[in-house]
Amino acid sequence: MMTLAQHFLTASLFANPIVRYILLSSGNIPVERKSKDRQVLFKGTLEALSKGHAVALFPEGTSYTEPRIMQVKDGAAWAALEYSKWQQENPESASQDVVVEYGQPIALDAYKEQFFSGGEGASRAAVKRLTRAIESELLEATVNAPDWNTLFAARMARDILWEGNKSIDLDDFVAISQTLVDLLTGDTSIPHLQTAKRSLLEYYSLLQSTHLTNSVLKSLPLPRSLNPTIPAPIPSRLFTLLILIRDTLSALIRLPFFLFPLIMYLPVYSMGRLGARLVKDEEETQAQNKVVFGFLSLLLIYPAAFLFLWALLWYTPIGALLAAATVYLLANYHDRMIDDYYLRAKRIISAWRVLVGVWAPKRWDLSIAALSQYTTPAPPKENPWIEKPKTPEHSSRGSSSSPSRSESPSPAPSSTSGVANAEGKPPAKNRVMRRPPSRRLVRHVLKARVEAVKALTVFLDHLLRAPSSTRIKASVHLAQRYGHVESTHDDAMEVVGWRDVHEIVRFLTQRGANISVMQLSTVDDEWAALSSEGEGYMTEDTEKIWESPSKYT
């Protein structure tokens, strides 16, 4: 039997009768946030649970874009334990026990006794314990990094090691991503860690600036002779051009079969894009706006398409059936074909961008000085409604895990903002920095890809050749599963997780990472694995083996 999920909303939104009806009928629960009485505060929640409905809520209290879980509020724990208390007082009205579930279900038996004891502060202590359990489940089900640079570098490493996210089993996606985050958050004394992280970040940032992706670059039909650092011979250029023309014609030949659904859904794409542009700094809100704006457009498009086709069939009853069937088939056809056509179009556009960028005169390339502003990814805008930790531990960890390039000061803005100038005039508005044409960045992107692949290869090679006892700090839940945990003997009694570096490499390889194809014997022959000077893999420290100085402490 399907269970209706209901959601928390502040009670002030239910003041209008029409809005109240819409919100209640769509499964929303009014919450009186100003009430000091928790039975009144959770009245709607208790009623929903007593009817056997599920209550869905956000334990963090708000939506935000951060590289890790920043806060977990006590609301979910209070609601669950207050319902258990109400259930004990009203056994005839209660339908079933409540279970808090995010990932693995959290039974309340371990918290009820303390919550019901009536001792001073006992109920709040039980709520805090349950909140910590919820936070633990959140951490296990999400990817958490100490800073944005580490998260971006881990994303880039994952994209290089796998031929695309679809080749990663969804059950392993979070564990793989978190493992890469832990690996790139390791001790800064690990050889080549900082170089690998910096190279991955530069490549990631340049891809963002050119609207290219690593998976598309991998799939491009570029021959080995098309080295981005040397002039390409005419036969090589013509061969590459013929391949791209072939792929373009292949896509154009298939376009008529998709043209009508494309025109039909064009308003949906346009409105979704418009909705995303309304909020530039919030990824979650952008996604929500795309869904809402697109859905509202569909509510107009489907009836309009039906009426148009029905009019062509003279408004007959059979014509109505045919028009409805045609709209349904077109929608189904569109849904089945859109991904393939989108990827083909993306690949062709990227191929032409790369080709123009490689063939363009080198004087068109952006200078190194001008390039620096595009080699550091910009973090999303901070959410003012979240409680960020202010402890020195978090500050030091965040700064130490960032590569040296990211610590360099950003370029000065083109105009003053935020404060009045010396004459007392109001501050000028910032001008949005325009991205240069992609052709001016393509050679830099290809070089950055070269450096990222080489740096990641060197880093993993050193891990493979490190002593078997070498280990790094890891997320506690992953260490419990694949490594081991230790408890510190200080007052905080912090639990620290460790994983062996050889086990980490095995873990990634067993889940599809292409580490084997990145060995040093194979990268020399590929132009995509050359250094920015056109040289193959070389390093002066290939014989050095890293041993963690604190691995036994």
Coordinates of C-alpha atoms in Angstrom, one line a residue:
M1 CA 0.0 0.0 0.0
M2 CA 1.3 3.4 -0.9
T3 CA 1.9 5.8 2.0
L4 CA 1.2 9.5 1.6
A5 CA 4.3 11.6 2.5
Q6 CA 3.5 15.0 4.1
H7 CA 5.9 17.9 4.6
F8 CA 6.5 20.7 7.1
L9 CA 5.6 24.2 6.2
T10 CA 5.4 27.3 8.4
A11 CA 1.8 28.0 9.5
S12 CA 1.8 31.6 8.1
L13 CA 1.6 30.2 4.5
F14 CA -1.8 28.7 5.3
A15 CA -3.5 32.1 6.0
N16 CA -5.1 32.4 2.6
P17 CA -8.1 29.9 2.2
I18 CA -7.3 29.0 -1.4
V19 CA -3.6 28.5 -0.7
R20 CA -4.4 26.6 2.5
Y21 CA -6.6 24.2 0.5
I22 CA -3.9 23.6 -2.1
L23 CA -1.2 23.1 0.5
L24 CA -3.2 20.7 2.6
S25 CA -4.5 18.7 -0.3
S26 CA -0.9 18.3 -1.6
G27 CA 0.3 16.9 1.7
N28 CA 1.7 19.8 3.7
I29 CA 1.6 20.2 7.5
P30 CA 1.3 23.6 9.1
V31 CA 3.9 24.1 11.9
E32 CA 3.4 26.9 14.5
R33 CA 7.1 27.7 15.0
K34 CA 6.4 30.4 17.7
S35 CA 4.6 28.0 20.0
K36 CA 6.5 26.9 23.1
D37 CA 4.2 23.9 23.6
R38 CA 5.6 21.1 21.6
Q39 CA 2.3 19.2 21.5
V40 CA 0.9 22.3 19.7
L41 CA 4.0 22.7 17.6
F42 CA 3.8 19.2 16.2
K43 CA -0.1 18.9 16.2
G44 CA -0.3 18.4 12.5
T45 CA 2.6 16.0 12.6
L46 CA 1.0 13.9 15.3
E47 CA -2.3 13.7 13.3
A48 CA -0.5 12.7 10.1
L49 CA 1.5 9.9 11.9
S50 CA -1.6 8.7 13.8
K51 CA -3.3 8.2 10.4
G52 CA -0.4 6.0 9.2
H53 CA 1.1 8.7 6.9
A54 CA 4.8 9.4 6.5
V55 CA 6.3 12.7 7.3
A56 CA 9.1 13.9 5.1
L57 CA 11.3 16.8 6.3
F58 CA 14.7 18.3 5.8
P59 CA 16.7 17.7 9.0
E60 CA 19.1 20.5 8.1
G61 CA 16.4 23.1 8.3
T62 CA 17.1 24.7 5.0
S63 CA 18.3 24.1 1.5
Y64 CA 22.0 25.1 0.9
T65 CA 24.9 24.4 -1.5
E66 CA 27.9 23.4 0.6
P67 CA 30.7 20.8 0.2
R68 CA 29.5 18.9 3.3
I69 CA 26.7 18.6 5.8
M70 CA 26.8 21.9 7.8
Q71 CA 24.0 21.5 10.3
V72 CA 21.3 19.1 11.5
K73 CA 18.4 20.6 13.5
D74 CA 16.6 18.9 16.3
G75 CA 13.2 19.1 14.7
A76 CA 13.1 15.6 13.3
A77 CA 14.2 14.1 16.6
W78 CA 11.6 16.2 18.6
A79 CA 8.8 15.2 16.2
A80 CA 9.6 11.4 16.4
L81 CA 9.9 11.4 20.2
E82 CA 6.9 13.6 20.8
Y83 CA 4.9 11.2 18.7
S84 CA 6.1 8.3 20.8
K85 CA 5.1 10.2 23.9
W86 CA 1.7 11.0 22.4
Q87 CA 1.3 7.4 21.4
Q88 CA 2.0 6.2 25.0
E89 CA -0.7 8.6 26.3
N90 CA -3.2 7.8 23.5
P91 CA -2.8 4.0 22.8
E92 CA -6.2 3.7 21.3
S93 CA -5.6 6.4 18.7
A94 CA -2.0 5.5 17.7
S95 CA -1.7 3.4 14.6
Q96 CA 1.9 2.2 14.6
D97 CA 5.4 2.9 15.9
V98 CA 7.3 5.7 14.4
V99 CA 10.7 5.0 12.6
V100 CA 13.2 7.7 11.6
E101 CA 14.6 6.7 8.2
Y102 CA 17.4 8.3 6.2
G103 CA 19.4 5.5 4.7
Q104 CA 19.0 2.7 7.3
P105 CA 15.9 3.1 9.6
I106 CA 16.6 4.4 13.1
A107 CA 14.5 2.7 15.8
L108 CA 13.5 4.8 18.8
D109 CA 13.7 2.1 21.4
A110 CA 17.1 3.3 22.5
Y111 CA 15.9 6.8 23.1
K112 CA 12.4 6.4 24.6
E113 CA 13.4 5.5 28.1
Q114 CA 15.5 8.6 28.5
F115 CA 12.9 10.8 26.8
F116 CA 10.1 9.5 29.1
S117 CA 12.1 9.5 32.3
G118 CA 11.0 13.1 33.2
G119 CA 14.5 14.0 34.6
E120 CA 15.8 17.5 34.2
G121 CA 17.2 17.9 30.7
A122 CA 16.6 14.2 30.0
S123 CA 14.2 14.8 27.0
R124 CA 16.6 17.3 25.4
A125 CA 19.5 14.9 25.9
A126 CA 17.6 12.1 24.2
V127 CA 16.7 14.5 21.3
K128 CA 20.4 15.4 20.9
R129 CA 21.4 11.7 20.8
L130 CA 18.8 11.0 18.2
T131 CA 19.9 14.1 16.2
R132 CA 23.4 12.8 16.2
A133 CA 22.2 9.4 14.9
I134 CA 20.3 11.2 12.1
E135 CA 23.4 13.3 11.3
S136 CA 25.5 10.1 11.1
E137 CA 23.1 8.6 8.6
L138 CA 23.2 11.8 6.6
L139 CA 27.0 11.7 6.4
E140 CA 27.0 8.1 5.3
A141 CA 24.4 8.8 2.5
T142 CA 26.1 11.9 1.1
V143 CA 29.6 13.1 -0.1
N144 CA 31.3 15.4 2.4
A145 CA 34.5 17.4 1.7
P146 CA 36.3 19.9 3.9
D147 CA 36.2 22.6 1.2
W148 CA 35.0 23.2 -2.4
N149 CA 38.5 22.7 -3.9
T150 CA 38.7 19.2 -2.6
L151 CA 35.2 18.3 -3.8
F152 CA 35.9 19.7 -7.3
A153 CA 39.2 17.9 -7.5
A154 CA 37.5 14.6 -6.5
R155 CA 34.8 15.1 -9.1
M156 CA 37.5 15.6 -11.8
A157 CA 39.5 12.5 -10.6
R158 CA 36.3 10.4 -10.7
D159 CA 35.5 11.6 -14.2
I160 CA 39.1 10.8 -15.4
L161 CA 39.1 7.3 -13.7
W162 CA 35.7 6.4 -15.1
E163 CA 34.4 6.7 -18.7
G164 CA 31.4 8.5 -17.4
N165 CA 29.2 8.4 -14.3
K166 CA 26.9 5.8 -15.9
S167 CA 29.7 3.2 -15.6
I168 CA 29.6 3.6 -11.8
D169 CA 27.1 1.4 -9.9
L170 CA 24.7 3.8 -8.1
D171 CA 25.1 1.7 -4.9
D172 CA 28.8 2.6 -5.0
F173 CA 28.7 6.2 -6.2
V174 CA 28.7 7.8 -2.8
A175 CA 31.4 5.5 -1.4
I176 CA 33.6 6.0 -4.5
S177 CA 33.2 9.8 -4.3
Q178 CA 33.9 9.9 -0.6
T179 CA 37.0 7.7 -1.0
L180 CA 38.4 10.1 -3.6
V181 CA 37.6 13.1 -1.3
D182 CA 39.4 11.4 1.6
L183 CA 42.3 10.6 -0.6
L184 CA 42.7 14.2 -1.8
T185 CA 42.3 15.5 1.8
G186 CA 45.3 13.4 3.0
D187 CA 48.5 14.4 4.6
T188 CA 50.2 17.2 2.5
S189 CA 53.5 15.3 2.9
I190 CA 52.2 12.6 0.5
P191 CA 54.3 12.9 -2.7
H192 CA 52.5 14.5 -5.7
L193 CA 49.2 15.0 -3.7
Q194 CA 49.3 18.8 -4.0
T195 CA 50.4 18.7 -7.6
A196 CA 47.6 16.2 -8.5
K197 CA 45.0 18.3 -6.7
R198 CA 46.1 21.6 -8.3
S199 CA 46.2 20.0 -11.8
L200 CA 42.8 18.5 -11.3
L201 CA 41.4 21.8 -10.1
E202 CA 42.8 23.8 -13.1
Y203 CA 41.4 21.2 -15.6
Y204 CA 38.0 21.3 -13.8
S205 CA 37.9 25.1 -13.9
L206 CA 38.9 25.4 -17.5
L207 CA 36.2 22.8 -18.5
Q208 CA 33.6 24.9 -16.7
S209 CA 34.8 28.0 -18.5
T210 CA 34.5 26.4 -21.9
H211 CA 31.4 24.4 -21.3
L212 CA 33.2 21.2 -22.2
T213 CA 33.3 18.0 -20.3
N214 CA 36.0 15.4 -19.9
S215 CA 33.8 12.6 -21.2
V216 CA 33.1 14.5 -24.4
L217 CA 36.8 15.2 -24.9
K218 CA 37.5 11.5 -24.4
S219 CA 35.0 10.5 -27.1
L220 CA 36.2 13.0 -29.8
P221 CA 37.7 11.3 -32.9
L222 CA 41.0 13.2 -32.7
P223 CA 44.0 11.3 -34.1
R224 CA 47.2 10.9 -32.1
S225 CA 49.0 13.2 -34.5
L226 CA 46.9 16.1 -33.5
N227 CA 49.1 17.3 -30.8
P228 CA 47.9 20.7 -29.4
T229 CA 51.4 21.9 -28.8
I230 CA 52.8 21.6 -32.3
P231 CA 51.4 22.6 -35.8
A232 CA 49.3 19.8 -37.2
P233 CA 50.1 18.7 -40.8
I234 CA 47.6 19.2 -43.5
P235 CA 46.6 15.5 -44.0
S236 CA 46.0 15.1 -40.3
R237 CA 43.8 18.2 -40.3
L238 CA 41.8 17.0 -43.3
F239 CA 41.3 13.6 -41.8
T240 CA 40.0 15.1 -38.6
L241 CA 37.8 17.5 -40.5
L242 CA 36.3 14.6 -42.5
I243 CA 35.5 12.7 -39.3
L244 CA 33.7 15.6 -37.8
I245 CA 31.8 16.3 -41.1
R246 CA 30.8 12.6 -41.1
D247 CA 29.5 12.8 -37.5
T248 CA 27.7 16.1 -38.2
L249 CA 26.0 14.8 -41.3
S250 CA 25.0 11.6 -39.4
A251 CA 23.3 13.7 -36.8
L252 CA 21.6 16.0 -39.4
I253 CA 20.2 13.1 -41.3
R254 CA 18.5 11.9 -38.1
L255 CA 17.3 15.4 -37.1
P256 CA 14.1 15.3 -39.2
F257 CA 12.8 12.3 -37.3
F258 CA 13.2 14.4 -34.1
L259 CA 12.3 17.8 -35.5
F260 CA 8.6 17.9 -34.6
P261 CA 9.0 16.7 -30.9
L262 CA 11.9 19.2 -30.6
I263 CA 9.7 22.1 -31.8
M264 CA 6.9 20.9 -29.6
Y265 CA 9.1 20.9 -26.5
L266 CA 11.1 24.0 -27.3
P267 CA 9.0 26.2 -25.0
V268 CA 9.6 23.7 -22.1
Y269 CA 13.4 24.0 -22.6
S270 CA 13.2 27.8 -22.9
M271 CA 11.1 28.2 -19.8
G272 CA 13.3 25.8 -17.8
R273 CA 16.4 27.8 -18.8
L274 CA 14.6 31.0 -17.9
G275 CA 13.7 29.6 -14.5
A276 CA 17.3 28.6 -13.8
R277 CA 18.6 32.1 -14.7
L278 CA 16.4 33.6 -12.0
V279 CA 18.6 32.2 -9.3
K280 CA 22.3 32.1 -10.4
D281 CA 23.9 31.1 -7.2
E282 CA 21.7 28.2 -5.9
E283 CA 22.0 24.9 -7.7
E284 CA 19.0 23.3 -5.8
T285 CA 16.7 26.2 -6.5
Q286 CA 17.8 26.2 -10.2
A287 CA 16.9 22.6 -10.5
Q288 CA 13.5 23.2 -8.8
N289 CA 12.8 26.1 -11.1
K290 CA 13.6 24.1 -14.1
V291 CA 11.1 21.4 -13.0
V292 CA 8.4 23.9 -12.0
F293 CA 8.7 26.1 -15.1
G294 CA 9.0 23.1 -17.4
F295 CA 6.0 21.4 -15.8
L296 CA 3.8 24.5 -16.2
S297 CA 4.8 24.8 -19.8
L298 CA 3.8 21.2 -20.4
L299 CA 0.4 21.9 -18.9
L300 CA -0.1 24.4 -21.8
I301 CA 1.7 22.5 -24.6
Y302 CA -0.1 19.2 -24.3
P303 CA -3.6 20.7 -24.6
A304 CA -2.5 23.0 -27.3
A305 CA -0.9 20.2 -29.3
F306 CA -4.1 18.1 -28.8
L307 CA -6.4 20.9 -30.0
F308 CA -4.2 21.6 -33.0
L309 CA -4.2 18.0 -34.1
W310 CA -7.9 17.6 -33.4
A311 CA -8.6 20.7 -35.5
L312 CA -6.8 19.1 -38.4
L313 CA -9.1 16.1 -38.0
W314 CA -12.2 18.3 -38.1
Y315 CA -13.1 17.9 -34.4
T316 CA -14.5 14.5 -34.9
P317 CA -14.7 11.9 -32.0
I318 CA -12.3 9.6 -33.8
G319 CA -10.1 12.6 -34.5
A320 CA -10.0 13.3 -30.7
L321 CA -8.8 9.7 -30.1
L322 CA -6.2 10.0 -32.8
A323 CA -5.0 13.4 -31.6
A324 CA -4.7 12.1 -28.0
A325 CA -2.8 9.0 -29.1
T326 CA -0.5 11.1 -31.3
V327 CA 0.4 13.5 -28.5
Y328 CA 1.0 10.5 -26.2
L329 CA 3.2 8.8 -28.8
L330 CA 5.2 12.0 -29.5
A331 CA 5.8 12.5 -25.8
N332 CA 6.9 8.9 -25.4
Y333 CA 9.1 9.2 -28.5
H334 CA 10.7 12.4 -27.2
D335 CA 11.5 10.9 -23.8
R336 CA 13.1 7.9 -25.4
M337 CA 15.2 9.9 -27.9
I338 CA 16.1 13.1 -26.1
D339 CA 19.2 11.8 -24.2
D340 CA 20.8 10.3 -27.3
Y341 CA 20.2 13.4 -29.4
Y342 CA 21.4 15.7 -26.6
L343 CA 24.7 13.8 -26.2
R344 CA 25.2 13.7 -30.0
A345 CA 24.7 17.5 -30.3
K346 CA 26.9 18.1 -27.3
R347 CA 29.7 16.0 -28.8
I348 CA 29.5 17.6 -32.2
I349 CA 29.5 21.2 -30.8
S350 CA 32.5 20.3 -28.5
A351 CA 34.3 18.7 -31.4
W352 CA 34.0 21.8 -33.6
R353 CA 35.1 24.0 -30.7
V354 CA 38.2 21.8 -30.1
L355 CA 39.0 21.7 -33.8
V356 CA 38.7 25.5 -34.3
G357 CA 40.7 26.1 -31.1
V358 CA 43.6 23.8 -32.2
W359 CA 43.7 25.1 -35.7
A360 CA 43.4 28.8 -34.8
P361 CA 46.6 30.9 -34.8
K362 CA 48.4 30.6 -31.5
R363 CA 48.3 34.3 -31.0
W364 CA 44.6 34.0 -30.4
D365 CA 45.3 32.0 -27.2
L366 CA 44.7 33.7 -23.9
S367 CA 48.0 34.7 -22.3
I368 CA 49.1 33.0 -19.1
A369 CA 48.4 36.2 -17.1
A370 CA 44.9 36.4 -18.4
L371 CA 44.3 32.7 -18.0
S372 CA 44.9 32.6 -14.3
Q373 CA 41.4 33.9 -13.5
Y374 CA 39.9 30.8 -15.3
T375 CA 42.1 28.2 -13.6
T376 CA 40.5 28.6 -10.1
P377 CA 36.9 27.4 -9.8
A378 CA 34.6 29.8 -8.1
P379 CA 32.7 28.4 -5.1
P380 CA 28.9 28.8 -4.9
K381 CA 27.5 31.7 -3.0
E382 CA 27.3 31.1 0.8
N383 CA 23.9 30.6 2.4
P384 CA 23.4 33.1 5.3
W385 CA 20.9 30.8 7.0
I386 CA 23.2 27.9 7.9
E387 CA 25.3 27.6 11.0
K388 CA 28.9 27.3 9.9
P389 CA 31.5 25.8 12.4
K390 CA 33.9 28.5 13.6
T391 CA 36.4 26.2 15.3
P392 CA 40.0 26.5 14.5
E393 CA 40.1 22.8 13.5
H394 CA 37.7 23.4 10.6
S395 CA 39.5 26.5 9.5
S396 CA 42.9 24.9 9.5
R397 CA 41.7 21.8 7.8
G398 CA 40.0 23.8 5.1
S399 CA 43.1 25.9 4.4
S400 CA 45.5 23.0 4.5
S401 CA 43.6 20.9 2.0
S402 CA 43.5 23.6 -0.6
P403 CA 46.2 23.5 -3.3
S404 CA 48.6 26.4 -3.5
R405 CA 47.0 27.8 -6.7
S406 CA 43.6 28.2 -5.0
E407 CA 45.2 30.1 -2.1
S408 CA 46.5 32.8 -4.4
P409 CA 44.5 36.0 -4.3
S410 CA 41.8 36.3 -6.9
P411 CA 42.0 39.1 -9.5
A412 CA 40.8 42.4 -8.5
P413 CA 37.2 43.2 -9.6
S414 CA 36.7 45.6 -12.4
S415 CA 34.8 48.0 -10.2
T416 CA 34.3 48.8 -6.6
S417 CA 31.4 47.3 -4.7
G418 CA 30.1 46.9 -1.1
V419 CA 31.3 50.3 0.4
A420 CA 31.1 53.9 -0.5
N421 CA 34.2 55.5 -2.0
A422 CA 36.3 58.3 -0.5
E423 CA 34.0 61.0 -1.9
G424 CA 31.0 59.4 -0.2
K425 CA 29.4 58.3 -3.5
P426 CA 27.4 55.1 -3.5
P427 CA 29.3 52.0 -4.5
A428 CA 29.5 51.1 -8.1
K429 CA 28.0 47.8 -9.2
N430 CA 30.2 44.9 -10.2
R431 CA 30.4 44.2 -13.8
V432 CA 29.9 40.5 -14.6
M433 CA 33.2 39.1 -16.1
R434 CA 32.5 37.8 -19.6
R435 CA 34.0 34.5 -20.5
P436 CA 36.3 34.6 -23.6
P437 CA 35.4 32.6 -26.7
S438 CA 36.2 29.0 -26.2
R439 CA 38.6 28.9 -29.1
R440 CA 41.0 31.1 -27.0
L441 CA 41.0 28.4 -24.2
V442 CA 40.9 25.1 -26.1
R443 CA 44.7 24.7 -26.2
H444 CA 44.9 25.5 -22.5
V445 CA 42.1 22.9 -21.8
L446 CA 43.9 20.2 -23.7
K447 CA 47.2 21.0 -21.9
A448 CA 45.4 21.0 -18.6
R449 CA 43.9 17.6 -19.4
V450 CA 47.4 16.4 -20.2
E451 CA 48.7 17.6 -16.8
A452 CA 45.7 16.3 -14.8
V453 CA 46.0 12.8 -16.3
K454 CA 49.7 12.8 -15.8
A455 CA 49.6 14.1 -12.2
L456 CA 46.8 11.7 -11.2
T457 CA 48.9 8.8 -12.8
V458 CA 52.0 9.8 -10.8
F459 CA 50.0 10.1 -7.6
L460 CA 48.3 6.7 -7.9
D461 CA 51.6 5.1 -9.0
H462 CA 53.2 6.3 -5.8
L463 CA 50.3 4.9 -3.7
L464 CA 50.7 1.6 -5.4
R465 CA 54.4 1.5 -4.7
A466 CA 54.1 2.7 -1.1
P467 CA 54.8 0.2 1.8
S468 CA 51.8 -2.0 2.5
S469 CA 51.4 -0.5 6.0
T470 CA 50.9 3.0 4.7
R471 CA 47.5 4.5 5.5
I472 CA 45.6 7.7 5.4
K473 CA 42.7 9.2 7.4
A474 CA 39.3 8.3 6.1
S475 CA 35.6 8.9 6.8
V476 CA 34.6 6.9 9.9
H477 CA 31.8 5.0 8.2
L478 CA 34.1 3.9 5.3
A479 CA 36.9 3.0 7.7
Q480 CA 34.6 0.8 9.7
R481 CA 33.7 -1.0 6.5
Y482 CA 37.0 -1.2 4.7
G483 CA 39.7 -0.2 7.2
H484 CA 39.8 0.4 11.0
V485 CA 39.0 3.1 13.5
E486 CA 40.8 4.3 16.6
S487 CA 39.7 6.4 19.5
T488 CA 41.8 9.3 20.7
H489 CA 42.7 9.4 24.4
D490 CA 42.0 13.1 24.9
D491 CA 38.9 14.7 26.6
A492 CA 37.0 14.8 23.3
M493 CA 37.3 11.0 22.7
E494 CA 37.3 11.6 18.9
V495 CA 37.0 8.5 16.6
V496 CA 39.5 8.5 13.8
G497 CA 39.2 6.3 10.7
W498 CA 42.1 4.9 8.7
R499 CA 42.4 3.0 5.4
D500 CA 45.4 1.4 3.8
V501 CA 46.4 3.1 0.5
H502 CA 46.7 -0.3 -1.3
E503 CA 43.2 -1.2 -0.1
I504 CA 41.9 2.2 -1.5
V505 CA 43.5 1.5 -4.9
R506 CA 42.0 -2.0 -4.9
F507 CA 38.6 -0.6 -3.9
L508 CA 38.6 1.9 -6.8
T509 CA 39.8 -0.7 -9.3
Q510 CA 37.3 -3.3 -8.3
R511 CA 34.5 -0.8 -8.9
G512 CA 35.6 0.0 -12.5
A513 CA 38.3 2.7 -12.1
N514 CA 40.6 2.7 -15.2
I515 CA 43.8 2.8 -13.2
S516 CA 45.3 -0.1 -15.2
V517 CA 45.1 1.9 -18.5
M518 CA 46.8 4.8 -16.9
Q519 CA 50.1 3.0 -16.2
L520 CA 53.3 4.7 -17.3
S521 CA 53.9 2.3 -20.2
T522 CA 50.8 3.3 -22.0
V523 CA 50.5 7.0 -21.6
D524 CA 53.7 7.8 -23.6
D525 CA 52.1 7.1 -26.9
E526 CA 49.0 9.2 -26.6
W527 CA 49.1 12.9 -27.5
A528 CA 46.4 13.5 -24.8
A529 CA 48.9 12.3 -22.2
L530 CA 51.8 14.6 -23.1
S531 CA 53.0 17.3 -20.9
S532 CA 52.4 21.0 -21.7
E533 CA 55.9 21.0 -23.3
G534 CA 55.1 18.1 -25.6
E535 CA 57.1 15.7 -23.6
G536 CA 56.1 12.3 -22.3
Y537 CA 55.8 11.2 -18.7
M538 CA 59.0 12.2 -16.8
T539 CA 59.6 12.7 -13.1
E540 CA 62.8 13.1 -11.1
D541 CA 61.4 11.4 -8.0
T542 CA 60.1 8.1 -9.5
E543 CA 62.3 6.2 -7.0
K544 CA 61.1 7.9 -3.9
I545 CA 58.7 6.0 -1.7
W546 CA 56.4 7.9 0.7
E547 CA 56.0 6.7 4.2
S548 CA 53.7 8.6 6.5
P549 CA 55.7 9.9 9.5
S550 CA 52.6 9.5 11.8
K551 CA 51.1 6.3 10.5
Y552 CA 51.7 4.5 13.9
T553 CA 50.5 7.4 16.1

